Amino acid sequence: MKPSNEWDENDVLQLIESLVEENIQLDYKASASLQKTDEKKKEISKDVSAFANSVGGTIVYGVAQYADANRRRFPERIDGGCDPVEISKEWLEQVINSRIQPRIEGIRIHPIQLERTAPGKVIYTVSIPESFTAHQASDHRYYRRYNFESVPMEDYARCD
């Protein structure tokens, strides 16, 4: 599969059709995760910093998910996306850059036009590189990925 910063709507639909499970390097989030509230901005900083503090990966904003009986998480559908005028790539970049310290170099935010499922709307992929320093979220905590979750790092943890 091509890099997530090159995906289009068909690539995301293929992830859904193939039931590509969330994992340490892939997370699905609903479009509502990009609301302009302090709570949602805090969650964005937590999730993005967790990827950088682990092995890097991709967050797909705009995909509804479900969990099976074993708590494994799968993509269900594109959830309708966001209005790109209200939730823009630049707004998302500003949230990430202003709420994570130190700034994570190399993040790529890619808007995906929803030509088939929701014309005029977009979803976003956020590609986060693995970092070699720890990045702190806006709640002054350090997070890392554990399976499909962002969890606080223990005081003895280090990024490697």
CSV table of C-alpha atoms in Angstrom, one decimal:
chain,number,residue,atom,x,y,z
A,1,MET,CA,0.0,0.0,0.0
A,2,LYS,CA,1.2,3.5,-0.7
A,3,PRO,CA,2.2,6.0,2.1
A,4,SER,CA,-0.8,7.4,4.0
A,5,ASN,CA,0.0,10.9,2.9
A,6,GLU,CA,-0.8,9.8,-0.6
A,7,TRP,CA,-4.1,8.0,0.1
A,8,ASP,CA,-7.3,8.8,-1.6
A,9,GLU,CA,-10.9,7.9,-0.8
A,10,ASN,CA,-10.5,4.5,-2.5
A,11,ASP,CA,-7.5,3.6,-0.3
A,12,VAL,CA,-9.6,4.3,2.8
A,13,LEU,CA,-12.5,2.4,1.5
A,14,GLN,CA,-10.1,-0.5,0.8
A,15,LEU,CA,-9.0,-0.4,4.5
A,16,ILE,CA,-12.6,-0.7,5.5
A,17,GLU,CA,-13.5,-3.4,3.1
A,18,SER,CA,-10.4,-5.4,4.1
A,19,LEU,CA,-11.1,-4.9,7.8
A,20,VAL,CA,-7.6,-3.6,8.5
A,21,GLU,CA,-7.5,-3.7,12.3
A,22,GLU,CA,-6.3,-0.8,14.4
A,23,ASN,CA,-2.8,-1.5,15.7
A,24,ILE,CA,0.2,0.2,17.2
A,25,GLN,CA,0.8,2.1,13.9
A,26,LEU,CA,-2.8,2.8,12.8
A,27,ASP,CA,-5.7,4.4,14.6
A,28,TYR,CA,-9.2,5.3,13.3
A,29,LYS,CA,-11.0,8.3,14.8
A,30,ALA,CA,-14.4,9.8,14.0
A,31,SER,CA,-14.6,13.2,12.3
A,32,ALA,CA,-16.2,14.5,15.6
A,33,SER,CA,-12.7,14.0,17.2
A,34,LEU,CA,-11.8,17.2,15.3
A,35,GLN,CA,-14.3,19.5,17.0
A,36,LYS,CA,-12.9,22.9,18.1
A,37,THR,CA,-13.3,22.2,21.9
A,38,ASP,CA,-10.5,22.2,24.4
A,39,GLU,CA,-11.3,18.6,25.3
A,40,LYS,CA,-10.9,17.5,21.6
A,41,LYS,CA,-7.8,19.5,21.1
A,42,LYS,CA,-6.3,17.9,24.2
A,43,GLU,CA,-7.2,14.4,22.8
A,44,ILE,CA,-5.5,15.3,19.5
A,45,SER,CA,-2.3,16.2,21.3
A,46,LYS,CA,-2.4,13.1,23.4
A,47,ASP,CA,-2.9,10.8,20.4
A,48,VAL,CA,-0.4,12.4,18.1
A,49,SER,CA,2.3,12.6,20.8
A,50,ALA,CA,1.7,8.9,21.6
A,51,PHE,CA,2.5,7.9,18.1
A,52,ALA,CA,5.7,10.0,18.0
A,53,ASN,CA,6.8,8.5,21.4
A,54,SER,CA,6.3,5.0,20.0
A,55,VAL,CA,7.1,3.8,16.5
A,56,GLY,CA,5.2,6.4,14.5
A,57,GLY,CA,2.1,5.7,12.5
A,58,THR,CA,-1.1,7.1,11.0
A,59,ILE,CA,-4.3,8.5,12.5
A,60,VAL,CA,-7.3,8.5,10.1
A,61,TYR,CA,-9.8,11.1,11.2
A,62,GLY,CA,-13.2,10.4,9.6
A,63,VAL,CA,-13.7,6.6,10.0
A,64,ALA,CA,-16.2,5.1,12.4
A,65,GLN,CA,-15.0,1.9,14.0
A,66,TYR,CA,-16.3,-1.0,16.0
A,67,ALA,CA,-14.9,-3.5,18.5
A,68,ASP,CA,-15.4,-7.2,18.4
A,69,ALA,CA,-15.8,-9.5,21.4
A,70,ASN,CA,-12.0,-9.6,21.9
A,71,ARG,CA,-11.8,-5.7,21.9
A,72,ARG,CA,-10.1,-5.6,18.6
A,73,ARG,CA,-11.0,-2.5,16.7
A,74,PHE,CA,-12.0,-2.4,13.0
A,75,PRO,CA,-13.0,0.3,10.6
A,76,GLU,CA,-16.7,0.3,9.8
A,77,ARG,CA,-17.4,3.2,7.4
A,78,ILE,CA,-16.4,6.7,6.4
A,79,ASP,CA,-18.5,8.8,8.8
A,80,GLY,CA,-19.4,11.7,6.6
A,81,GLY,CA,-16.2,13.7,7.0
A,82,CYS,CA,-15.6,17.4,7.8
A,83,ASP,CA,-16.3,20.6,6.1
A,84,PRO,CA,-12.8,21.7,5.0
A,85,VAL,CA,-13.6,25.3,5.5
A,86,GLU,CA,-14.4,24.8,9.2
A,87,ILE,CA,-11.8,22.1,9.9
A,88,SER,CA,-8.9,22.8,7.7
A,89,LYS,CA,-5.5,21.1,7.3
A,90,GLU,CA,-4.0,24.4,8.6
A,91,TRP,CA,-6.2,24.4,11.7
A,92,LEU,CA,-5.3,20.8,12.5
A,93,GLU,CA,-1.6,21.5,12.0
A,94,GLN,CA,-1.9,24.6,14.3
A,95,VAL,CA,-3.5,22.5,17.1
A,96,ILE,CA,-0.8,19.8,16.9
A,97,ASN,CA,2.1,22.3,16.7
A,98,SER,CA,0.8,24.5,19.6
A,99,ARG,CA,-0.1,21.7,22.0
A,100,ILE,CA,2.8,19.3,21.8
A,101,GLN,CA,6.3,20.1,23.2
A,102,PRO,CA,8.8,19.9,21.7
A,103,ARG,CA,7.3,20.2,18.2
A,104,ILE,CA,7.3,17.0,16.2
A,105,GLU,CA,9.2,17.4,13.0
A,106,GLY,CA,8.0,15.6,9.9
A,107,ILE,CA,4.3,15.3,10.6
A,108,ARG,CA,2.2,15.2,7.4
A,109,ILE,CA,-1.5,16.1,7.3
A,110,HIS,CA,-3.3,14.9,4.2
A,111,PRO,CA,-6.9,15.9,3.4
A,112,ILE,CA,-8.8,13.3,1.4
A,113,GLN,CA,-11.7,14.5,-0.7
A,114,LEU,CA,-14.8,12.4,-0.3
A,115,GLU,CA,-16.0,12.5,-3.9
A,116,ARG,CA,-18.0,9.2,-3.6
A,117,THR,CA,-19.3,9.1,0.0
A,118,ALA,CA,-19.7,12.8,0.9
A,119,PRO,CA,-19.0,15.3,-1.9
A,120,GLY,CA,-17.6,18.5,-0.5
A,121,LYS,CA,-16.3,16.9,2.7
A,122,VAL,CA,-12.9,15.6,3.6
A,123,ILE,CA,-11.3,13.3,6.0
A,124,TYR,CA,-7.7,13.6,7.2
A,125,THR,CA,-4.7,11.3,7.6
A,126,VAL,CA,-2.0,12.4,10.0
A,127,SER,CA,1.3,10.7,9.4
A,128,ILE,CA,3.5,10.9,12.5
A,129,PRO,CA,7.2,9.8,12.4
A,130,GLU,CA,8.9,8.0,15.2
A,131,SER,CA,10.8,10.5,17.3
A,132,PHE,CA,14.0,10.1,19.2
A,133,THR,CA,13.0,12.4,22.0
A,134,ALA,CA,9.8,12.4,24.2
A,135,HIS,CA,7.0,14.7,23.3
A,136,GLN,CA,4.6,16.1,25.9
A,137,ALA,CA,0.9,16.5,25.3
A,138,SER,CA,-1.0,19.6,26.3
A,139,ASP,CA,-2.0,18.0,29.6
A,140,HIS,CA,1.7,17.9,30.6
A,141,ARG,CA,1.9,14.1,30.3
A,142,TYR,CA,3.8,11.9,28.0
A,143,TYR,CA,2.0,9.1,26.1
A,144,ARG,CA,2.9,6.2,24.0
A,145,ARG,CA,1.0,3.6,21.9
A,146,TYR,CA,0.1,0.3,23.5
A,147,ASN,CA,-1.7,-2.0,21.1
A,148,PHE,CA,-4.5,0.3,19.9
A,149,GLU,CA,-4.5,2.8,22.7
A,150,SER,CA,-2.6,5.9,23.8
A,151,VAL,CA,-1.5,5.4,27.4
A,152,PRO,CA,0.5,7.5,29.8
A,153,MET,CA,4.2,6.6,29.9
A,154,GLU,CA,5.6,5.2,33.1
A,155,ASP,CA,8.3,7.3,34.7
A,156,TYR,CA,10.9,4.7,33.7
A,157,ALA,CA,9.8,4.5,30.1
A,158,ARG,CA,11.9,6.0,27.4
A,159,CYS,CA,11.5,6.4,23.7
A,160,ASP,CA,13.6,3.9,21.7
